[in-house]
PDB file of C-alpha atoms in Angstrom:
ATOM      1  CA  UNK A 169      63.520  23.136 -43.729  1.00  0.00           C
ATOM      2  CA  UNK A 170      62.496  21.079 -40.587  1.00  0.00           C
ATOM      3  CA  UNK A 171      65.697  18.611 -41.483  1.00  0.00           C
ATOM      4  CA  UNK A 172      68.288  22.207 -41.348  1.00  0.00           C
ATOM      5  CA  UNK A 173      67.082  22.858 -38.029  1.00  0.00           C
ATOM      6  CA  UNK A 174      68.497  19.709 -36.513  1.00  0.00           C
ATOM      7  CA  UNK A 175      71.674  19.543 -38.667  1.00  0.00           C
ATOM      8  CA  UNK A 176      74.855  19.534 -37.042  1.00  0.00           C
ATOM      9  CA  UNK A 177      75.469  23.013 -39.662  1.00  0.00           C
ATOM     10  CA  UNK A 178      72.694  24.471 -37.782  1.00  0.00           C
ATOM     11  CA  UNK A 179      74.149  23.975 -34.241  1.00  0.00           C
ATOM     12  CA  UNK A 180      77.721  24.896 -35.598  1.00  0.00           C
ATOM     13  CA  UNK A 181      76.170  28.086 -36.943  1.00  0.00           C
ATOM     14  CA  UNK A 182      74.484  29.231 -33.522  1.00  0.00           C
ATOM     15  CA  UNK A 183      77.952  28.229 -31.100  1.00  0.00           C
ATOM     16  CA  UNK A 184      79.545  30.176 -34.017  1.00  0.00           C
ATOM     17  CA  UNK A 185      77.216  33.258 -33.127  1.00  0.00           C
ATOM     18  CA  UNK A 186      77.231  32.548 -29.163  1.00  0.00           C
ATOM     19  CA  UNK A 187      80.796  32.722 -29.208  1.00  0.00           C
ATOM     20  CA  UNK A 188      81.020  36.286 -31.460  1.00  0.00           C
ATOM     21  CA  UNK A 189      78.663  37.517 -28.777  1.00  0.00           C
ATOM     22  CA  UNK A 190      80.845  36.378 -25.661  1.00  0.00           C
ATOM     23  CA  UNK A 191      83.933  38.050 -27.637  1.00  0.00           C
ATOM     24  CA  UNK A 192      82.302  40.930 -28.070  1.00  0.00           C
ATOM     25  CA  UNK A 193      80.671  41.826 -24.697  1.00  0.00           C
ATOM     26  CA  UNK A 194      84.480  41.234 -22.956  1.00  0.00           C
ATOM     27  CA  UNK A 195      85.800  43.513 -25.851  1.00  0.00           C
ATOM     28  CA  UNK A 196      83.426  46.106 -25.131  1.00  0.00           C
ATOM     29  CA  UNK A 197      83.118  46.202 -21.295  1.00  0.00           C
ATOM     30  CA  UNK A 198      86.629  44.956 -20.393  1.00  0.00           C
ATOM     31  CA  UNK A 199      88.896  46.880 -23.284  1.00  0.00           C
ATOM     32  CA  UNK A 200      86.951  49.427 -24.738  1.00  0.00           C
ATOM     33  CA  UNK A 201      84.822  51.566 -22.317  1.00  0.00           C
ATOM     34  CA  UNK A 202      87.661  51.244 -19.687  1.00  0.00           C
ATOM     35  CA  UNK A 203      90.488  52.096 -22.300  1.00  0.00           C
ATOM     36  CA  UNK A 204      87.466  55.572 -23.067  1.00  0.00           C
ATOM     37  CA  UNK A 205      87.312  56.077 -19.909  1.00  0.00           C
ATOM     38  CA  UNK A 206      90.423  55.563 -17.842  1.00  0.00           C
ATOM     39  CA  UNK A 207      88.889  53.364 -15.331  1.00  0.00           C
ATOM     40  CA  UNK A 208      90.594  52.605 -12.296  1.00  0.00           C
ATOM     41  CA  UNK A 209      92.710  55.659 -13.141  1.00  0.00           C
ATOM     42  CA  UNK A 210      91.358  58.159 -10.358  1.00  0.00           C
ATOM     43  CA  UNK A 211      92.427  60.229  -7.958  1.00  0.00           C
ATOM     44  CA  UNK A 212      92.317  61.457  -4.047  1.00  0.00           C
ATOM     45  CA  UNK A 213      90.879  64.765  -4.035  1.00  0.00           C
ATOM     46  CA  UNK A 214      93.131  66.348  -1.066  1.00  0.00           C
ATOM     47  CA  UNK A 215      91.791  68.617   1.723  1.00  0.00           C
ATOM     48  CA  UNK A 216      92.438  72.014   1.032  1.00  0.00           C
ATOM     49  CA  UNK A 217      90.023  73.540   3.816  1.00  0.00           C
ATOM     50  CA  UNK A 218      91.434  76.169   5.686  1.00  0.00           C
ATOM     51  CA  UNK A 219      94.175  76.633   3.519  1.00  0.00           C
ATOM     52  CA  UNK A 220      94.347  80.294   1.682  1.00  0.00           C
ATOM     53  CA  UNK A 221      93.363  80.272  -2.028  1.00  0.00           C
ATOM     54  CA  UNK A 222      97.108  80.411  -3.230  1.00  0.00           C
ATOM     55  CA  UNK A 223      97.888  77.621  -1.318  1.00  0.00           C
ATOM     56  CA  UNK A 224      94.695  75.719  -2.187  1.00  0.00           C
ATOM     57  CA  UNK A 225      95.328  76.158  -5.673  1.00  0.00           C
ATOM     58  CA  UNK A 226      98.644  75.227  -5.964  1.00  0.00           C
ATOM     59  CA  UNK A 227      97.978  72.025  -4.134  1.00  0.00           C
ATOM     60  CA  UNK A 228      95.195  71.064  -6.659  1.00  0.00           C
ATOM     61  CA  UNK A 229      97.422  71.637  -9.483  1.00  0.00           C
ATOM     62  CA  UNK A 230      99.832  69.575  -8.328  1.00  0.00           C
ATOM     63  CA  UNK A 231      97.840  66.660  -8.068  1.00  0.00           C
ATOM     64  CA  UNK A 232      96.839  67.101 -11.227  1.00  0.00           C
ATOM     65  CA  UNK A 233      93.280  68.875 -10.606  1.00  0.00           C
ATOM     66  CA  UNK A 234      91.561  72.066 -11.464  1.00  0.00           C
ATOM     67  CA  UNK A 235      90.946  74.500  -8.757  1.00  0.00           C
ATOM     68  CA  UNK A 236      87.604  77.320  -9.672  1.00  0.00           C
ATOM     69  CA  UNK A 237      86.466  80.046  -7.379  1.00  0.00           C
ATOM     70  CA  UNK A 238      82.859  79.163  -7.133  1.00  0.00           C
ATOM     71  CA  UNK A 239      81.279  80.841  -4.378  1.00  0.00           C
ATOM     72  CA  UNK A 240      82.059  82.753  -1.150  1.00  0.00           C
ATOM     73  CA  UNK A 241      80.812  82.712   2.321  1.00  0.00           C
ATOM     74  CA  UNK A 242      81.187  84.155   5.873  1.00  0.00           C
ATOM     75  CA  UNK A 243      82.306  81.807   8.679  1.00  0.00           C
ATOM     76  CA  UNK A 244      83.263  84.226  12.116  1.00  0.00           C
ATOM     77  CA  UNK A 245      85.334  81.789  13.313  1.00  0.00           C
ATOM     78  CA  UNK A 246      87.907  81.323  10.141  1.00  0.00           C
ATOM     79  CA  UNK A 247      90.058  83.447   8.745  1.00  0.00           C
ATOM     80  CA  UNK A 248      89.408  85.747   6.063  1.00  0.00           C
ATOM     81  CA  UNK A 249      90.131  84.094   2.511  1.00  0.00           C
ATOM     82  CA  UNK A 250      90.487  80.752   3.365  1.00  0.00           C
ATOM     83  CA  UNK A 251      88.727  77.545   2.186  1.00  0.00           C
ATOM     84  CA  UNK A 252      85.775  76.605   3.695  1.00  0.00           C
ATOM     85  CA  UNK A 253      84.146  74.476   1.695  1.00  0.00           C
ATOM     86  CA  UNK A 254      84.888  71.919  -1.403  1.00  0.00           C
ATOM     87  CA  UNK A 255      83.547  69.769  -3.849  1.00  0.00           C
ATOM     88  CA  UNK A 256      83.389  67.250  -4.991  1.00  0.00           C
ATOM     89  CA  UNK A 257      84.677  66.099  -0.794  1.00  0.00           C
ATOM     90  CA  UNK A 258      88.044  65.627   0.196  1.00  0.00           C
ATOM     91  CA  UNK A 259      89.855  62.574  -0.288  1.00  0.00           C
ATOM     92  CA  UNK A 260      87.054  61.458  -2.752  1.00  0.00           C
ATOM     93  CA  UNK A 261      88.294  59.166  -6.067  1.00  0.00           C
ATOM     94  CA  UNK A 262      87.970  61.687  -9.332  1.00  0.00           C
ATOM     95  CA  UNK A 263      89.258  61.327 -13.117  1.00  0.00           C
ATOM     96  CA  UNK A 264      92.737  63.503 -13.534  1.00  0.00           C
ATOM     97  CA  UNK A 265      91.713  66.836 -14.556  1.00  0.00           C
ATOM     98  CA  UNK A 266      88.348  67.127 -12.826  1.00  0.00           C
ATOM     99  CA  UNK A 267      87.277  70.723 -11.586  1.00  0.00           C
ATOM    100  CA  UNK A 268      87.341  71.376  -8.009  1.00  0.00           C
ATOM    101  CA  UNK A 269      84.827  73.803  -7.023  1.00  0.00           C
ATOM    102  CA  UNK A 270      86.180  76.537  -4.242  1.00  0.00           C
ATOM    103  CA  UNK A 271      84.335  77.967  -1.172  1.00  0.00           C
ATOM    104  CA  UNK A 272      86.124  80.978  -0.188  1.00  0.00           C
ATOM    105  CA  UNK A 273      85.421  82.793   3.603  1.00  0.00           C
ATOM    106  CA  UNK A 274      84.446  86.189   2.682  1.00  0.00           C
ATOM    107  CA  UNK A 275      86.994  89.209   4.387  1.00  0.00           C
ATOM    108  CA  UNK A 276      84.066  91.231   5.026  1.00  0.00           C
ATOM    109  CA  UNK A 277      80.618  89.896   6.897  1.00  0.00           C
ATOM    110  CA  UNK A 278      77.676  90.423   5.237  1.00  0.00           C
ATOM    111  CA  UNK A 279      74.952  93.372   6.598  1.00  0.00           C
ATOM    112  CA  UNK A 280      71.719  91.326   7.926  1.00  0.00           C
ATOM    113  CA  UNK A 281      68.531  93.551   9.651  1.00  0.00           C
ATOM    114  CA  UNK A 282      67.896  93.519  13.349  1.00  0.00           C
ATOM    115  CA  UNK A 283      65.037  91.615  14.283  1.00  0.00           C
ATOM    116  CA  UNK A 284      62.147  92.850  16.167  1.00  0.00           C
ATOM    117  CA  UNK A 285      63.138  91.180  20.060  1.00  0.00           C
ATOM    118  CA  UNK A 286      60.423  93.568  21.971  1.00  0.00           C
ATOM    119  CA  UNK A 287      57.102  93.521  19.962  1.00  0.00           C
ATOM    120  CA  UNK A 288      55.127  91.202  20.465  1.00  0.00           C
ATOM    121  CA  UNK A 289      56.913  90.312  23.573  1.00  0.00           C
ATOM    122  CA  UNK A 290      58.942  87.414  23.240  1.00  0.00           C
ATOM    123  CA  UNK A 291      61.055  85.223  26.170  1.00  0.00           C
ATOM    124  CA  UNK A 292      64.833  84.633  26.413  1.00  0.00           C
ATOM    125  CA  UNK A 293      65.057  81.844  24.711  1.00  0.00           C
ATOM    126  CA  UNK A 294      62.977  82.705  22.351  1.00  0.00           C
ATOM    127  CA  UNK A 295      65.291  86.273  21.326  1.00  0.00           C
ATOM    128  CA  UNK A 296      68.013  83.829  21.388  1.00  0.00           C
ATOM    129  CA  UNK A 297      66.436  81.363  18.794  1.00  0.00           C
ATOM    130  CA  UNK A 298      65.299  84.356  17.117  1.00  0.00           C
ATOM    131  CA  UNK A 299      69.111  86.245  16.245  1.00  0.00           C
ATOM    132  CA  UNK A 300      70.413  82.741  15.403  1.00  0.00           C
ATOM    133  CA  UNK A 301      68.033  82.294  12.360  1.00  0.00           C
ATOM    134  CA  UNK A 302      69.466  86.000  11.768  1.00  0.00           C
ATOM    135  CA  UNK A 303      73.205  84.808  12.230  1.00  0.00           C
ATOM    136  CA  UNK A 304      73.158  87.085  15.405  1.00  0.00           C
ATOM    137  CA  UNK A 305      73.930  86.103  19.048  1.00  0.00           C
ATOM    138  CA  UNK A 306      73.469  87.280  22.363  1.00  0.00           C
ATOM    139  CA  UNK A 307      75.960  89.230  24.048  1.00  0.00           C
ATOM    140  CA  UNK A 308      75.119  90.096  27.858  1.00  0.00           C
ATOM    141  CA  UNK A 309      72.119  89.825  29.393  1.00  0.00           C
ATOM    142  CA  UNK A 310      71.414  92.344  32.149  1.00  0.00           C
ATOM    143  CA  UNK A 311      68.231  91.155  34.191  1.00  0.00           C
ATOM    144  CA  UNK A 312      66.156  94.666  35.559  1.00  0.00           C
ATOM    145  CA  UNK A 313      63.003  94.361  38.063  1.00  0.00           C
ATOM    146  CA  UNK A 314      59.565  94.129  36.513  1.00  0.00           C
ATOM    147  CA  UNK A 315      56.677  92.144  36.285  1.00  0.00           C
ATOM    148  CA  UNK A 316      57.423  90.925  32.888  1.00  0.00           C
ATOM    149  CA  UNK A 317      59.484  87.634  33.692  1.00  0.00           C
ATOM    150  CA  UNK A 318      62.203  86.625  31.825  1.00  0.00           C
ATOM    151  CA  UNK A 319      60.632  89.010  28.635  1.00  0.00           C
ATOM    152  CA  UNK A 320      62.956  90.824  26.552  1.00  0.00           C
ATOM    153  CA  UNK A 321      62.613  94.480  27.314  1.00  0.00           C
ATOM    154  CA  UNK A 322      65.339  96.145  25.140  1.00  0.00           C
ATOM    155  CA  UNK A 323      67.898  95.376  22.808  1.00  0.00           C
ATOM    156  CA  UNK A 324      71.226  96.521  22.921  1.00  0.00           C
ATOM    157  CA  UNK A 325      74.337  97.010  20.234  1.00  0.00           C
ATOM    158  CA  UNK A 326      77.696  99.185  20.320  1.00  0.00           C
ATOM    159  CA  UNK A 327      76.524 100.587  23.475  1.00  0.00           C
ATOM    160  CA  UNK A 328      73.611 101.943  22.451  1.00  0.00           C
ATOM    161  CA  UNK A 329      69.428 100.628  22.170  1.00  0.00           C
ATOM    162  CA  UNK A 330      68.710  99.627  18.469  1.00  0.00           C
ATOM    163  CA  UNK A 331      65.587  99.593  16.625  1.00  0.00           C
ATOM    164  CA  UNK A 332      64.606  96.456  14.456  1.00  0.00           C
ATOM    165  CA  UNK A 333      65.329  96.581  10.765  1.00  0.00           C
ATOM    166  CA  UNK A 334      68.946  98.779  11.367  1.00  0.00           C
ATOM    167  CA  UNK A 335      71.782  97.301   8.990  1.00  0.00           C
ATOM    168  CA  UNK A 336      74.464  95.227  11.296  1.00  0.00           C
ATOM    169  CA  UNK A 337      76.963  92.843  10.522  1.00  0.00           C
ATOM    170  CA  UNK A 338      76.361  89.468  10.789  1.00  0.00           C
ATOM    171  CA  UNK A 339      77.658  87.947  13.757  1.00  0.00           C
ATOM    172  CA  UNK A 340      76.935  90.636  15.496  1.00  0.00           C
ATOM    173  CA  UNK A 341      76.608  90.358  19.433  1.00  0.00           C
ATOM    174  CA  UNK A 342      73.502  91.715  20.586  1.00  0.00           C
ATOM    175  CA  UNK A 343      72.533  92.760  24.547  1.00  0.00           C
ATOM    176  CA  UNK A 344      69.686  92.465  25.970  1.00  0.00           C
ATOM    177  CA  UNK A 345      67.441  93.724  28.911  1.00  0.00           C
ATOM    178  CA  UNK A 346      65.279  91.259  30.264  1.00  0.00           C
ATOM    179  CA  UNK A 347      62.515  91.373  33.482  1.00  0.00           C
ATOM    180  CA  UNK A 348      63.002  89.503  36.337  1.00  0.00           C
ATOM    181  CA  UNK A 349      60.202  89.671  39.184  1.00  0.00           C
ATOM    182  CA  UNK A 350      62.871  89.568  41.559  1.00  0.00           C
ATOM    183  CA  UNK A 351      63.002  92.682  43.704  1.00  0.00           C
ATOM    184  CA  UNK A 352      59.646  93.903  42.089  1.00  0.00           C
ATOM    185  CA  UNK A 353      57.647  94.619  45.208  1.00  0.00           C
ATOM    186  CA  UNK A 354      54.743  96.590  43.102  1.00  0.00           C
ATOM    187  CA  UNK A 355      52.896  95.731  40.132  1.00  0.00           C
ATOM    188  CA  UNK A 356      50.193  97.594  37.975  1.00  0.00           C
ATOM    189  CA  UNK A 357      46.741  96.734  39.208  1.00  0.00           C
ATOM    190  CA  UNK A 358      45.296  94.449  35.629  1.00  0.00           C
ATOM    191  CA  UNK A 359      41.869  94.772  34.235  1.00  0.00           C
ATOM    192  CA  UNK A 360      40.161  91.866  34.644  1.00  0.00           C
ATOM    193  CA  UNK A 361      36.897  92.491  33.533  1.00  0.00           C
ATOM    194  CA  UNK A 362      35.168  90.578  30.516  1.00  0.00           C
ATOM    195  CA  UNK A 363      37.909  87.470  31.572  1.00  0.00           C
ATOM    196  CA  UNK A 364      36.083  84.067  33.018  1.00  0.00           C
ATOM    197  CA  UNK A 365      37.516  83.237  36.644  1.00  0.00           C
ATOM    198  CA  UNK A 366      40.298  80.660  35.425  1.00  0.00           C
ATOM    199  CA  UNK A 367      41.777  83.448  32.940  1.00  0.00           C
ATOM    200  CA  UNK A 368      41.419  85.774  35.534  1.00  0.00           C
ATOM    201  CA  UNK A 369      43.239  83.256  37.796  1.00  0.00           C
ATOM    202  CA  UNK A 370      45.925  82.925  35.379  1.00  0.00           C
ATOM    203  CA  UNK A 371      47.086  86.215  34.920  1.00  0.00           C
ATOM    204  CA  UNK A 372      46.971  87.209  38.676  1.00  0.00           C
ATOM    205  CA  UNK A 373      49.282  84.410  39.516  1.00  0.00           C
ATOM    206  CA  UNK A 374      51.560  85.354  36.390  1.00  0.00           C
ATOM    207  CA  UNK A 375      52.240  88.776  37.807  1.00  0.00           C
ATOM    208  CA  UNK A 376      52.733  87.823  41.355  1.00  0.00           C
ATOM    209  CA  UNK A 377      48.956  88.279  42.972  1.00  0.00           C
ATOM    210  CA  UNK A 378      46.702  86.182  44.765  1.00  0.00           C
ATOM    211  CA  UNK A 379      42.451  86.101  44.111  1.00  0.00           C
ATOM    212  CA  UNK A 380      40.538  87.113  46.832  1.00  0.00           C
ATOM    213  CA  UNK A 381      36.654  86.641  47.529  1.00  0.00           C
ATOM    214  CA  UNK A 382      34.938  85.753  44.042  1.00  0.00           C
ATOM    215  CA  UNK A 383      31.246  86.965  44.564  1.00  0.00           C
ATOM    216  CA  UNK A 384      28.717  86.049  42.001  1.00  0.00           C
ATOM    217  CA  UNK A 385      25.737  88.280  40.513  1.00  0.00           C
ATOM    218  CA  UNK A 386      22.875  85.796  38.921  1.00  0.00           C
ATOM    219  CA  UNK A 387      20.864  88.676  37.360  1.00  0.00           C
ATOM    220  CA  UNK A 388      23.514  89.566  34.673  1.00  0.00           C
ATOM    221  CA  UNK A 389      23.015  89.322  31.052  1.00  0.00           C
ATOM    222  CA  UNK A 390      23.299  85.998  29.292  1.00  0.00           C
ATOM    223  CA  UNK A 391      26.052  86.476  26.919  1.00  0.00           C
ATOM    224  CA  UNK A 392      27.588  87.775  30.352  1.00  0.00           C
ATOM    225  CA  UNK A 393      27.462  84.457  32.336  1.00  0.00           C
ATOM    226  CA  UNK A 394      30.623  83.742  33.487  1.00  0.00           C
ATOM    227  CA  UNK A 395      32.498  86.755  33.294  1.00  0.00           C
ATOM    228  CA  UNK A 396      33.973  89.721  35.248  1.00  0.00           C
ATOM    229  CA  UNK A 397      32.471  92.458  35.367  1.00  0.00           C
ATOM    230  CA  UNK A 398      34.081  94.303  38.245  1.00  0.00           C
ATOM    231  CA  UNK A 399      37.222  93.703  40.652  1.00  0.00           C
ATOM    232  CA  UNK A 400      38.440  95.683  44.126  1.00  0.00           C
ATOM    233  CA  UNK A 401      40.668  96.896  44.015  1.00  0.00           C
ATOM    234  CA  UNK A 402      39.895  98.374  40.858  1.00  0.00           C
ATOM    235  CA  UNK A 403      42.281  98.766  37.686  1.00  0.00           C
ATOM    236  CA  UNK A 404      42.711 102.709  37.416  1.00  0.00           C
ATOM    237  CA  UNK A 405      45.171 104.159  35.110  1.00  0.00           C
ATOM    238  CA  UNK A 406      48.908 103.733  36.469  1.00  0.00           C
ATOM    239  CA  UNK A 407      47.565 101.949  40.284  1.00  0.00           C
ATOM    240  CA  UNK A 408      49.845  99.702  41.375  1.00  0.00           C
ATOM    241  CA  UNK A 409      49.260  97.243  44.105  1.00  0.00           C
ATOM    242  CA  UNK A 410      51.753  95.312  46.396  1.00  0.00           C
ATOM    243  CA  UNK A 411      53.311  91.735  44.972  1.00  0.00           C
ATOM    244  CA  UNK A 412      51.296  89.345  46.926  1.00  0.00           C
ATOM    245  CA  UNK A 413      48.094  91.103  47.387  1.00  0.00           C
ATOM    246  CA  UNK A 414      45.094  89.911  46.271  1.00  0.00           C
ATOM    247  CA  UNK A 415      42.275  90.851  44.336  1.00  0.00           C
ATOM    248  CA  UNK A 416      38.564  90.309  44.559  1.00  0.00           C
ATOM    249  CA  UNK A 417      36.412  89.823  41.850  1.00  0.00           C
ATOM    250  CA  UNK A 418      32.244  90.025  40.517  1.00  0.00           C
ATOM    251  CA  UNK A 419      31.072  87.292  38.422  1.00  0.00           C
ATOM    252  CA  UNK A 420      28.166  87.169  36.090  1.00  0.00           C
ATOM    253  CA  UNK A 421      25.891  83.930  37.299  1.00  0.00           C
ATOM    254  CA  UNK A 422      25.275  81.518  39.588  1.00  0.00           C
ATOM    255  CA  UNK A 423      27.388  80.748  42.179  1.00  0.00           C
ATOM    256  CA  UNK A 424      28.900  76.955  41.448  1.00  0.00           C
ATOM    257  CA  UNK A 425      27.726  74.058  43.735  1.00  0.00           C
ATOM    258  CA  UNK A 426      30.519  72.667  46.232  1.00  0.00           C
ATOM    259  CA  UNK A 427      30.712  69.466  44.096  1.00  0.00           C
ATOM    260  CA  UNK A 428      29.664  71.125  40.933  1.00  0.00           C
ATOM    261  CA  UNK A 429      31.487  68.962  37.735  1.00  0.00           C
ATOM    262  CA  UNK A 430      32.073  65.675  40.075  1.00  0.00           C
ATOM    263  CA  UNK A 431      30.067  62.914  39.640  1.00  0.00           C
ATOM    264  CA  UNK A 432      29.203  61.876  43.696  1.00  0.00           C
ATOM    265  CA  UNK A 433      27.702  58.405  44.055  1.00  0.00           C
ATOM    266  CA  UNK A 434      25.604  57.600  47.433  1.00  0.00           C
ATOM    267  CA  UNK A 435      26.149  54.543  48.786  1.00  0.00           C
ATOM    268  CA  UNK A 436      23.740  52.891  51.416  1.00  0.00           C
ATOM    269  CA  UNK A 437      24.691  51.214  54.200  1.00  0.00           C
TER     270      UNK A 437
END
C-alpha cells in the first residue's frame, strides 16, 4: 500500500484530479453563472423625477425597464402628479427588465390636526419647531404688548383664530400673535409668596420689576425658613403695577450674614 503512495500512478492520479478541479471552477464561475445570470449585462436606471407619470413610464419602457406605481406623497413645492421619488436610484446599474418602483406627488395635500401653540405656553421658536414636525409653517407674526415675551398668544388661519386639533391641510401657513414687552408700561402685580428669594428674584426680573427691601422674620415656622410669606405691594386680583417698580418682600428666617457662603481667611500682619 505504502509503495502506491509514492508511485509515479499515484501522483499522475492526483494532477489528474487537480486539473478536473481547476477546469471546473473556471467553467462554473467564468461560463456558467455569468451565462445564468447575464453579468456585465446591466443597465442605467434614468432619472425620471419630476417628470409626469406618462412621461416617466414611457421613458422606463424604453430602456427596457418596468415602471410600478408604488406609493404617493405630498411635496408643496412640485407639481401635482409628478415623480418624486425612485428606486432602485437613478443612474444605478440593474438587470434588463427590473421593476422600477414609482413615487408619485399626490394632487391633493393630506388633512393633518392643528397643534396646541398656546397651552402650556410655548416661545417662537419653539411654535415654529412645533408646526414643522406637523408639516405646518408660520405665516406672519404680529408682535402685541404684554408681559409674556416672545410667547405665543394666539394662532391664526384663513383669517380667523383656530383651536388645536381642527382638520387643515398640510402645508398650511399658520399666524401667530406673540408678546413683546415693548410698549407694556403695566404689568399684573405676581404672587410671590411660598417662593425662596432667588425664585422670587427670577420672576420679578422676567416681567420687567425690580426687588425692593427684603426684610426677614426669624420666628416663622421651620418648614417655612426661607420663604415668602408676604410682599408690598401686595398681589390682589387684577392690580397692576408700573414696569420698573419694585417690590418688597417678608422672608421666613434669619437674616444672612454680609459674607454668609464665602470662605474669608484673616491674615496677620
Amino acid at each position: 500500500m505504502l509503495r502506491y503512495f509514492i508511485s509515479r500512478e499515484f501522483l499522475f492520479t492526483i494532477l489528474g484530479l487537480f486539473t478536473v478541479g481547476i477546469v471546473v471552477y473556471i467553467a462554473i464561475f467564468f461560463w456558467i453563472l455569468p451565462a445564468y445570470t447575464r453579468h456585465g449585462d446591466g443597465l442605467l436606471v434614468p432619472d425620471v423625477s419630476e417628470m409626469t407619470v406618462a412621461e416617466a413610464e414611457n421613458e422606463l419602457k424604453k430602456k427596457g425597464l418596468r415602471p410600478m406605481r408604488a406609493d404617493s406623497l405630498f411635496v408643496e413645492h412640485l407639481p401635482p402628479g409628478v415623480i418624486i421619488k425612485q428606486y432602485p436610484a437613478p443612474f444605478t446599474r440593474v438587470k434588463p427588465k427590473r421593476t422600477i418602483a414609482l413615487t408619485i406627488n399626490k394632487s391633493e395635500p393630506p388633512m393633518v390636526e392643528m397643534p396646541n401653540l398656546v397651552e402650556p405656553s410655548i416661545s417662537l421658536y419653539q411654535a415654529k419647531a412645533k408646526l414643522e414636525v406637523w408639516k405646518l409653517g408660520v405665516g406672519k407674526v404680529t408682535r402685541v404688548p404684554d408681559i409674556a415675551e416672545n410667547v405665543v398668544l394666539r394662532a391664526h388661519y384663513d383669517g380667523g383664530e383656530i383651536q388645536a386639533g381642527t382638520k387643515i391641510p398640510q402645508g398650511s401657513k399658520i399666524d401667530l400673535v406673540v408678546g413683546t414687552m415693548k410698549n407694556v408700561s403695566q404689568v399684573l402685580i405676581p404672587d410671590l409668596a411660598g417662593y425662596t428669594y432667588e425664585d422670587a428674584l427670577s420672576i420679578l426680573r422676567s416681567i420687567g420689576l425690580g426687588l425692593g427691601s427684603v426684610l426677614y422674620n426669624a420666628n416663622g415656622p421651620e418648614e417655612a425658613i426661607g420663604r415668602i410669606y408676604s410682599q408690598n405691594p401686595k398681589a390682589e386680583f387684577g392690580d397692576s403695577i408700573r414696569v420698573g417698580s419694585a417690590i418688597d418682600i417678608y422672608v421666613y428666617g434669619s437674616e444672612p450674614e454680609e459674607n454668609e457662603g464665602i470662605l474669608v481667611e484673616e491674615v496677620e500682619d
